[in-house]
PDB file of C-alpha atoms in Angstrom:
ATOM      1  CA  UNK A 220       0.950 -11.042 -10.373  1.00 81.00           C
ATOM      2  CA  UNK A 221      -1.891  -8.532  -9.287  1.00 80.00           C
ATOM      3  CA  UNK A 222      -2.774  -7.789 -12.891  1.00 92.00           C
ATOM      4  CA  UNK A 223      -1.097  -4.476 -12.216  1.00 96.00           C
ATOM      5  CA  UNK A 224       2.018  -3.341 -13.902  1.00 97.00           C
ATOM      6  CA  UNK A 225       4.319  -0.861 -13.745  1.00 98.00           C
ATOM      7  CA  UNK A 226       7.568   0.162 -16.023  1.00 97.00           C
ATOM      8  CA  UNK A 227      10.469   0.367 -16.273  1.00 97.00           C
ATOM      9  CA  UNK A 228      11.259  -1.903 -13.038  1.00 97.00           C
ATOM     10  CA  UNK A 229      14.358  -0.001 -12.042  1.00 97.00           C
ATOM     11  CA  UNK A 230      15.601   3.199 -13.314  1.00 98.00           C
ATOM     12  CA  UNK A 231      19.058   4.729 -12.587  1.00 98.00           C
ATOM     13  CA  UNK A 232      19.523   8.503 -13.248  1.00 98.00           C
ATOM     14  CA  UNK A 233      21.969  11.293 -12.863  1.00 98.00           C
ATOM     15  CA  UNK A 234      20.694  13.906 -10.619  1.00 98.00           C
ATOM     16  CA  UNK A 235      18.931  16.825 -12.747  1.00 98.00           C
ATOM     17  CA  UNK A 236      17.557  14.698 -15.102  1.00 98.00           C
ATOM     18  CA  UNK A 237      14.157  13.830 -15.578  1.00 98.00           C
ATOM     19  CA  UNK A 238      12.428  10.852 -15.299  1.00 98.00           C
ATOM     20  CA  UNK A 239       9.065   9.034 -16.168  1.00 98.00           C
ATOM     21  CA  UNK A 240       7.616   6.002 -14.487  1.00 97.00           C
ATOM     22  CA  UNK A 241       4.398   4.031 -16.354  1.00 98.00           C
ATOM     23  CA  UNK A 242       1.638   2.363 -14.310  1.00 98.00           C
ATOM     24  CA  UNK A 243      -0.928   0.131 -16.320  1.00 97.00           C
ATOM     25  CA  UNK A 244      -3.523  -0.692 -13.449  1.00 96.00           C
ATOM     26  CA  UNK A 245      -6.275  -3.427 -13.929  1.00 94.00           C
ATOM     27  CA  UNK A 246      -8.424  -2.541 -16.812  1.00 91.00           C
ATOM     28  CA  UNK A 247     -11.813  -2.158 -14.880  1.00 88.00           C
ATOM     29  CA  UNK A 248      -9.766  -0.387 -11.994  1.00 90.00           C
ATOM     30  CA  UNK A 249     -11.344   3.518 -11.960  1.00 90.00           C
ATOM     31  CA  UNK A 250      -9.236   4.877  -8.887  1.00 91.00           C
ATOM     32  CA  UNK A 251      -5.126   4.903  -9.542  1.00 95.00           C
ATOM     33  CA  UNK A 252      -2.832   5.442  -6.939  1.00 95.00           C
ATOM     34  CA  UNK A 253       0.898   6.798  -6.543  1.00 97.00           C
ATOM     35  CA  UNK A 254       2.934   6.142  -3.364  1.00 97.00           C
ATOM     36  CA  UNK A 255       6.436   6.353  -2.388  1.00 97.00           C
ATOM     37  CA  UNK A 256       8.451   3.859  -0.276  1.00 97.00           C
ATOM     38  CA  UNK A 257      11.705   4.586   1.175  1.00 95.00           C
ATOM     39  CA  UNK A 258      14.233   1.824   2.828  1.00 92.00           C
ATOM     40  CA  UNK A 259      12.884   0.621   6.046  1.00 90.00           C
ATOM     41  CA  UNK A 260       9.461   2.828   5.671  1.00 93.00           C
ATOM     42  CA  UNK A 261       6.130   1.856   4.942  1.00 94.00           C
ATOM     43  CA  UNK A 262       4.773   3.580   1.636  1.00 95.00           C
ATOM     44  CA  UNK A 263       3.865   7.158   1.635  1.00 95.00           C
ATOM     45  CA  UNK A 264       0.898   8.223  -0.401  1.00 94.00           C
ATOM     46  CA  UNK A 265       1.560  10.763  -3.405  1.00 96.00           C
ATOM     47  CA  UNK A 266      -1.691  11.394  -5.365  1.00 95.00           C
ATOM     48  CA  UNK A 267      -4.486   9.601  -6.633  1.00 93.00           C
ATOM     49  CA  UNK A 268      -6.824   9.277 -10.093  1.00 94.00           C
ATOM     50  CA  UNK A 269     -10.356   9.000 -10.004  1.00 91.00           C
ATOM     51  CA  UNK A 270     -10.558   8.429 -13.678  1.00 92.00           C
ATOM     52  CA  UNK A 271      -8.805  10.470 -15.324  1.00 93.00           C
ATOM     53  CA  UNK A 272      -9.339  13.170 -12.377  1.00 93.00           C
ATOM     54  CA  UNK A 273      -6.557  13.903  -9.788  1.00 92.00           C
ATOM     55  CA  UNK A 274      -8.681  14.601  -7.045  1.00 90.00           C
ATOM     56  CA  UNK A 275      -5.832  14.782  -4.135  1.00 90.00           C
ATOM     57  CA  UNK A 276      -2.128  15.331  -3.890  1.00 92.00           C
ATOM     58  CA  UNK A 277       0.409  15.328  -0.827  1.00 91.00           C
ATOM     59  CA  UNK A 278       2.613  17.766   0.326  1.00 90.00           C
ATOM     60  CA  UNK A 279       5.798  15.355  -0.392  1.00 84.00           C
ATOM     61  CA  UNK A 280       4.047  15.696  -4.175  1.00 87.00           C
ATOM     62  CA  UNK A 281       6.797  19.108  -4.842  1.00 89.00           C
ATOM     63  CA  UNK A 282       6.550  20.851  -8.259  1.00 93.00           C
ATOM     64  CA  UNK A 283       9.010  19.001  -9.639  1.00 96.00           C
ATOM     65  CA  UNK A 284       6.657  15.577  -9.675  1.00 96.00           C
ATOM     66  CA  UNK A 285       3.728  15.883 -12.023  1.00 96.00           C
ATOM     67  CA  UNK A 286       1.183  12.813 -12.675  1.00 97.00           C
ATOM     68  CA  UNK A 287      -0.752  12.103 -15.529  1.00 96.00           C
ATOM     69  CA  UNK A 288      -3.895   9.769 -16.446  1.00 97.00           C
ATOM     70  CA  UNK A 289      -5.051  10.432 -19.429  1.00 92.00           C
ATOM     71  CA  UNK A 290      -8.382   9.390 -20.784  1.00 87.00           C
ATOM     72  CA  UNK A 291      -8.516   7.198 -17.436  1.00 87.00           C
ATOM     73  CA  UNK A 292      -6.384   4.316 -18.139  1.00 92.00           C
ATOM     74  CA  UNK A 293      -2.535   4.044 -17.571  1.00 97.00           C
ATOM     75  CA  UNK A 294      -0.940   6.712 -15.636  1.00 98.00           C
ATOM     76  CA  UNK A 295       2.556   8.443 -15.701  1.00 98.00           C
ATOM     77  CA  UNK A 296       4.491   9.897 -13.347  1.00 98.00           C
ATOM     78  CA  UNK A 297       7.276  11.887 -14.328  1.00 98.00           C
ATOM     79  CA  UNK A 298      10.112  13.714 -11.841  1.00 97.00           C
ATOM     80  CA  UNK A 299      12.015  16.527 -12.639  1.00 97.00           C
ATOM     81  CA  UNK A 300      15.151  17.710 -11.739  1.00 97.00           C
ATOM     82  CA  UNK A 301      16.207  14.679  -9.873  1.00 97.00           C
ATOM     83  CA  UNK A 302      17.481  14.543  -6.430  1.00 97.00           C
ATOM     84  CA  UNK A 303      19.572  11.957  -4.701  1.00 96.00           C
ATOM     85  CA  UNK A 304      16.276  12.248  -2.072  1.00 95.00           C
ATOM     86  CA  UNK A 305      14.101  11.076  -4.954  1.00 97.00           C
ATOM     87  CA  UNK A 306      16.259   7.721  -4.520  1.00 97.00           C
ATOM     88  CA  UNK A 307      13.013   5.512  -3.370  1.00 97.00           C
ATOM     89  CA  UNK A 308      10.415   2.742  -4.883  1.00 97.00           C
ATOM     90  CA  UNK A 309       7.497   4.070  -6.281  1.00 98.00           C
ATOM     91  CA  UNK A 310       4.394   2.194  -6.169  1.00 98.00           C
ATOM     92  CA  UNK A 311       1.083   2.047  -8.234  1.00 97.00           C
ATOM     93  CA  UNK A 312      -1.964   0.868  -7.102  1.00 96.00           C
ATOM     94  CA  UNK A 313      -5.379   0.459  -8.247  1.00 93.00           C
ATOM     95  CA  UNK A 314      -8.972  -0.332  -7.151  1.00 90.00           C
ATOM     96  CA  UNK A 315     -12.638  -0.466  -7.988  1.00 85.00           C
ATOM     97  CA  UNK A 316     -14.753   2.427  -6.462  1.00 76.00           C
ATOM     98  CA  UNK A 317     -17.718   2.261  -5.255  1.00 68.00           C
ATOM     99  CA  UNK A 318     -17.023  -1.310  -3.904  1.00 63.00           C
ATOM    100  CA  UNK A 319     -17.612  -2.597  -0.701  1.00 56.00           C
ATOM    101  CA  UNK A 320     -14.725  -4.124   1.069  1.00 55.00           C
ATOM    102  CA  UNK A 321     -12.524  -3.077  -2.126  1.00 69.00           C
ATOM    103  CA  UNK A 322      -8.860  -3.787  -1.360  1.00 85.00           C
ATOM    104  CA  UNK A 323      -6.268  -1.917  -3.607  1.00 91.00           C
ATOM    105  CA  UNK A 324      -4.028  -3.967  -5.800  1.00 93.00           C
ATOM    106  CA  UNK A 325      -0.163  -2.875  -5.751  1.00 96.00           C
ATOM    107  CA  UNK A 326       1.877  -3.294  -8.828  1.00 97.00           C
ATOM    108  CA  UNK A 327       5.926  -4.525  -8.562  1.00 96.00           C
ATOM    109  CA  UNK A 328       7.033  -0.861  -8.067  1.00 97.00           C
ATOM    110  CA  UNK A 329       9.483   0.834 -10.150  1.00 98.00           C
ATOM    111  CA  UNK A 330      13.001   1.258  -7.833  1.00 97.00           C
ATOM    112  CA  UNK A 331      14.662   4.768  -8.641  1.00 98.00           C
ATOM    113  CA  UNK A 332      18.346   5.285  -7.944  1.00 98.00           C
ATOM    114  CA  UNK A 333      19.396   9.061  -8.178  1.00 98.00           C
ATOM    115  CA  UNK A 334      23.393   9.166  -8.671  1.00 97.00           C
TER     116      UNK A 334
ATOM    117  CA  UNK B 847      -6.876   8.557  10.112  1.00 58.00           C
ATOM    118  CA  UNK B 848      -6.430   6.656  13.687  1.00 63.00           C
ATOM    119  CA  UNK B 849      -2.863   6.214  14.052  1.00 88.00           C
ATOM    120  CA  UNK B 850      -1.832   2.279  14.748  1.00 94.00           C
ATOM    121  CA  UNK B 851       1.085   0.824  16.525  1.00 95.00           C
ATOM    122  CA  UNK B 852       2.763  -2.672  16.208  1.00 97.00           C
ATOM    123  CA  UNK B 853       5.381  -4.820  17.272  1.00 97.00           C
ATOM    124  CA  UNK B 854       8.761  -4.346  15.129  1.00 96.00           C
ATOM    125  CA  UNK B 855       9.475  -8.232  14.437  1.00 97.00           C
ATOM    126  CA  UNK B 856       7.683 -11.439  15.402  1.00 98.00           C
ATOM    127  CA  UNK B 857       9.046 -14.946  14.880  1.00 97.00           C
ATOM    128  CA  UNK B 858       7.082 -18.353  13.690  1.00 96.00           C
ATOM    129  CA  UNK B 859       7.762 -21.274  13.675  1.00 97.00           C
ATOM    130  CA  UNK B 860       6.506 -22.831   9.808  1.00 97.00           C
ATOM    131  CA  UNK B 861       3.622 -24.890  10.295  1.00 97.00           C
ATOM    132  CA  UNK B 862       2.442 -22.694  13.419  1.00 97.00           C
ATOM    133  CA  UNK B 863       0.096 -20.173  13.785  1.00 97.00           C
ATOM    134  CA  UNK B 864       1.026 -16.386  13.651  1.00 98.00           C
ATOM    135  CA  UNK B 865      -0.790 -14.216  15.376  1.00 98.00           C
ATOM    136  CA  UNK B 866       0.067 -10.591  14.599  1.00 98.00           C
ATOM    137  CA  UNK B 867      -1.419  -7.739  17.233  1.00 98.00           C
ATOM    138  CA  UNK B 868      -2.018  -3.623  17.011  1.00 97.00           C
ATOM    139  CA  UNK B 869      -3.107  -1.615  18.811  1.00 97.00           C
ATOM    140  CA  UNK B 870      -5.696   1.611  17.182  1.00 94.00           C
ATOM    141  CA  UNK B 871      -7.035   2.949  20.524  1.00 93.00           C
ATOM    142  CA  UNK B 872      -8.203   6.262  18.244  1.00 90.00           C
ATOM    143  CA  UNK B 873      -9.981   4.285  15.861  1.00 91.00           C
ATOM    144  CA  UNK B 874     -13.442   5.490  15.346  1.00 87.00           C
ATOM    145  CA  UNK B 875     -16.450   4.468  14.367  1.00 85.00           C
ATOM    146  CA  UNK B 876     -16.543   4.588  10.647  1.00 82.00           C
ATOM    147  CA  UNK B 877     -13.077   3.329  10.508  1.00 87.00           C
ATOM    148  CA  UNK B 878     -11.975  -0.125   9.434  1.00 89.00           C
ATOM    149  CA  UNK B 879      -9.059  -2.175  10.296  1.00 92.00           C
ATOM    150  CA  UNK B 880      -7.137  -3.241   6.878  1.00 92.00           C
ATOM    151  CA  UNK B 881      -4.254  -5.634   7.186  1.00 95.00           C
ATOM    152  CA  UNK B 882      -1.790  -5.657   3.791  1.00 96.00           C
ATOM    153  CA  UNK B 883       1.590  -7.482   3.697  1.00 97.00           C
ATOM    154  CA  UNK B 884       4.591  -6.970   1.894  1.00 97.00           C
ATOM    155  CA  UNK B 885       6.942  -9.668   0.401  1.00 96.00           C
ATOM    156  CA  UNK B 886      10.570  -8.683   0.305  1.00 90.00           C
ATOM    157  CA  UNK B 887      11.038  -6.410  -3.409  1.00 86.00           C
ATOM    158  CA  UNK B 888       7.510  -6.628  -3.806  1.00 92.00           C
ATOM    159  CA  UNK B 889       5.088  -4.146  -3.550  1.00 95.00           C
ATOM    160  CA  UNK B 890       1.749  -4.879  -0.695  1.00 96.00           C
ATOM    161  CA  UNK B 891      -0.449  -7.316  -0.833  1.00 96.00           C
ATOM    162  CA  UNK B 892      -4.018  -6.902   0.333  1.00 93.00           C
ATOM    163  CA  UNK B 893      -5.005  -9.593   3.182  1.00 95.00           C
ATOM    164  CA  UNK B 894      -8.205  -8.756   5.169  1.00 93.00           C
ATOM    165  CA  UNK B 895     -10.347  -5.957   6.054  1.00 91.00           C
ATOM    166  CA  UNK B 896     -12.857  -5.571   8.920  1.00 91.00           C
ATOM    167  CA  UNK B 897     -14.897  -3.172  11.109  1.00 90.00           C
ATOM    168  CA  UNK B 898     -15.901  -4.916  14.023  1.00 90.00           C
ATOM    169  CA  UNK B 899     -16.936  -8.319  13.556  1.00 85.00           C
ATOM    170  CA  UNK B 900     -14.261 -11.478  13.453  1.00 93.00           C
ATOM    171  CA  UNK B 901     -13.837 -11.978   9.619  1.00 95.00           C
ATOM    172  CA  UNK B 902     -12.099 -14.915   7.947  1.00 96.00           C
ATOM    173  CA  UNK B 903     -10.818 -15.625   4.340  1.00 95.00           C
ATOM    174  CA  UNK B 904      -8.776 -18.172   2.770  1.00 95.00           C
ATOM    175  CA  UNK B 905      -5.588 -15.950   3.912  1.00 94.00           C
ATOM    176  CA  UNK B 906      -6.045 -15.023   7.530  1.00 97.00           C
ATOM    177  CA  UNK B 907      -8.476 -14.299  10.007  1.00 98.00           C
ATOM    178  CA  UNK B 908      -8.995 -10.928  11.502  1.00 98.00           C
ATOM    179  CA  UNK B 909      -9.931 -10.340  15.454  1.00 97.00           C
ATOM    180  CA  UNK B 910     -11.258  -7.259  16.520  1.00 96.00           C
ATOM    181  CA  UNK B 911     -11.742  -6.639  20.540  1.00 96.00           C
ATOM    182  CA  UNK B 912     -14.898  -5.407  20.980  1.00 94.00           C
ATOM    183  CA  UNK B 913     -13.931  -1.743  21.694  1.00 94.00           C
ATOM    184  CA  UNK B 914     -12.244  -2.010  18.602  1.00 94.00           C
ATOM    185  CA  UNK B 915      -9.304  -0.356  20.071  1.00 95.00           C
ATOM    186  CA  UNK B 916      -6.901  -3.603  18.983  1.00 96.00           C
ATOM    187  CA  UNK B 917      -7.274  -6.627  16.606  1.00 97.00           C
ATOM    188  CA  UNK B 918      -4.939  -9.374  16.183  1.00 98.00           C
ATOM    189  CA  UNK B 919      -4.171 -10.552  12.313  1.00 98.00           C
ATOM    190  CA  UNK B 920      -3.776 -14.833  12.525  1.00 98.00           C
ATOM    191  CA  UNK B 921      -2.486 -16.732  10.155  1.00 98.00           C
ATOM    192  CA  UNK B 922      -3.478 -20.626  10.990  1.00 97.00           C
ATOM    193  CA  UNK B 923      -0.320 -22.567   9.247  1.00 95.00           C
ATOM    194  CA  UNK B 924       2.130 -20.082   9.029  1.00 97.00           C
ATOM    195  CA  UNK B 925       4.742 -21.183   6.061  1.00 97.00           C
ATOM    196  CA  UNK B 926       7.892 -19.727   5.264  1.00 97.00           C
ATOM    197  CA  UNK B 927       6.505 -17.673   2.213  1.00 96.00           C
ATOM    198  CA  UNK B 928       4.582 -15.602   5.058  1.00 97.00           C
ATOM    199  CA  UNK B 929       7.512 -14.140   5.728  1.00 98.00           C
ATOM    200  CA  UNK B 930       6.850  -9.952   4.962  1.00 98.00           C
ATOM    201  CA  UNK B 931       6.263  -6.953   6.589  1.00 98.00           C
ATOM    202  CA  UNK B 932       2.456  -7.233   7.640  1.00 98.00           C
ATOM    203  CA  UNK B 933       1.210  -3.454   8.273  1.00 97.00           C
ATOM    204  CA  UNK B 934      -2.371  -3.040   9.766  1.00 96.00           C
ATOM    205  CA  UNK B 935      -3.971   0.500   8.608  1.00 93.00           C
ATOM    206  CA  UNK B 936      -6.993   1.635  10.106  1.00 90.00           C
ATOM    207  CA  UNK B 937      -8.924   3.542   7.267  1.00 83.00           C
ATOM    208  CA  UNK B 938     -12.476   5.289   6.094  1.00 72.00           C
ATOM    209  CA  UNK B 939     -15.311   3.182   4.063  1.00 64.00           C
ATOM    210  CA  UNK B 940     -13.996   2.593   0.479  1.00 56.00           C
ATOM    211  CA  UNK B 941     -15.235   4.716  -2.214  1.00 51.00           C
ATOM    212  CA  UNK B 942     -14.423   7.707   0.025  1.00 57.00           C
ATOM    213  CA  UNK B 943     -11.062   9.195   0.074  1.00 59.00           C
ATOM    214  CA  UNK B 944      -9.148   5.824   0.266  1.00 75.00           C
ATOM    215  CA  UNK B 945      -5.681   6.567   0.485  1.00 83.00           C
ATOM    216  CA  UNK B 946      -3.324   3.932   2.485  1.00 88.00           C
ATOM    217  CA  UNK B 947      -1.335   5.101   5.664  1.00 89.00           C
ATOM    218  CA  UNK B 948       1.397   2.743   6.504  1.00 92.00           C
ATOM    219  CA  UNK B 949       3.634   2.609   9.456  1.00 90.00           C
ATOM    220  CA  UNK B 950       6.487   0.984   9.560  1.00 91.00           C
ATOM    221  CA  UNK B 951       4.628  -3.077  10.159  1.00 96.00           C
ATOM    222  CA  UNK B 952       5.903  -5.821  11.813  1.00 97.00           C
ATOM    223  CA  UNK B 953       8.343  -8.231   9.875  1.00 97.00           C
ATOM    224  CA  UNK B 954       6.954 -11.545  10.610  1.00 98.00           C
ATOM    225  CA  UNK B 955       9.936 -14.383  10.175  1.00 98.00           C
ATOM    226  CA  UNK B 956       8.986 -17.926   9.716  1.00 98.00           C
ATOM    227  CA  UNK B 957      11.560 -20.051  10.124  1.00 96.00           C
ATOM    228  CA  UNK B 958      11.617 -23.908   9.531  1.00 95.00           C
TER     229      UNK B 958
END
């Protein structure tokens, strides 16, 4: 347990309807991260939280995925409109920033099946 | 960010050492080398970081040639909970822009 979590653990959906993933990072943890993982891939970054700041998100980030952090502490991502290509784990992460040599901490993931 | 390249699989025996290579030939200068592993259904798992100097921790110990253009990730007493996808990511200092590129790793298998 990295102190991170992340909920609900698995979510299946029809496709079109909308979804909403939780991430509770460590408590100290200023910088959140999103990132997507697809069978057999490494994960893909999304979009990241400084605070409560998004400062940066991808291109695979389309309109229909919107993240949230308010007032800095747990973060939400919600889809829209699901896709069977949404079908993937999604991953939280957190870290400390300005650390030296600060490592990012990866919660369980929440796995999303689109039917 | 320097792109990296490593072996698909590796085997182990348990009790031996692993010794994981990639290869970052484009790495530069204010780029580290970053070695996470992932546990089957879990999510990554930070192991060792470095820029060039050897570094060791109670996990692993990180080589880094001294062009920097490869390291080799070694893990002393390899048991059979090592076994993961181990994916080394060459990245900028932390506290800029930090954001994780993964490949695809190398599944390390330890069998008994």
């Amino acid at each position: 347990d990295t102190g991170v979590s992340q909920n609900p653990r698995h979510k299946i959906t029809k496709r079109g309807q909308n979804v909403t993933f939780r991430c509770d990072p460590i408590s100290e943890h200023n910088r959140l991260y999103w990132y997507r993982q697809t069978l057999g891939q490494g994960p893909e970054f999304l979009t990241y939280f400084q605070n409560e700041a998004q400062l940066e998100k991808s291109r695979l980030l389309s309109d229909r995925f919107s993240a949230e952090r308010p007032k800095g502490s747990f973060s939400t991502l919600e889809i829209q409109r699901t896709e069977q290509g949404d079908s993937a784990m999604y991953l939280c992460a957190s870290s400390l920033v300005p650390q030296w040599g600060t490592e990012q901490y990866f919660g369980p993931g929440t796995r999303l099946t689109v039917t | 960010d320097a792109k990296t390249t490593q072996p698909t699989s590796m085997d182990c025996a348990e009790g031996r050492a692993a010794n994981l290579p990639c290869n970052h030939s484009t790495i530069s200068g204010n780029e580290y080398v970053y070695w996470y592993r992932q546990i089957h259904s879990q999510g990554p798992q930070y192991i060792i970081h470095g820029l060039k100097n050897n570094e060791t921790n109670e996990m692993a110990s990180l080589i880094i040639t001294e062009d920097r253009k490869s390291s080799t990730l070694i893990l002393p007493h390899a048991t059979l909970r090592d076994t993961a996808v181990y994916y080394c990511i060459v990245n900028q200092l932390p506290g800029s822009n930090y954001k994780l590129t993964f490949g695809k790793g190398t599944l390390l298998t330890v069998n008994p």
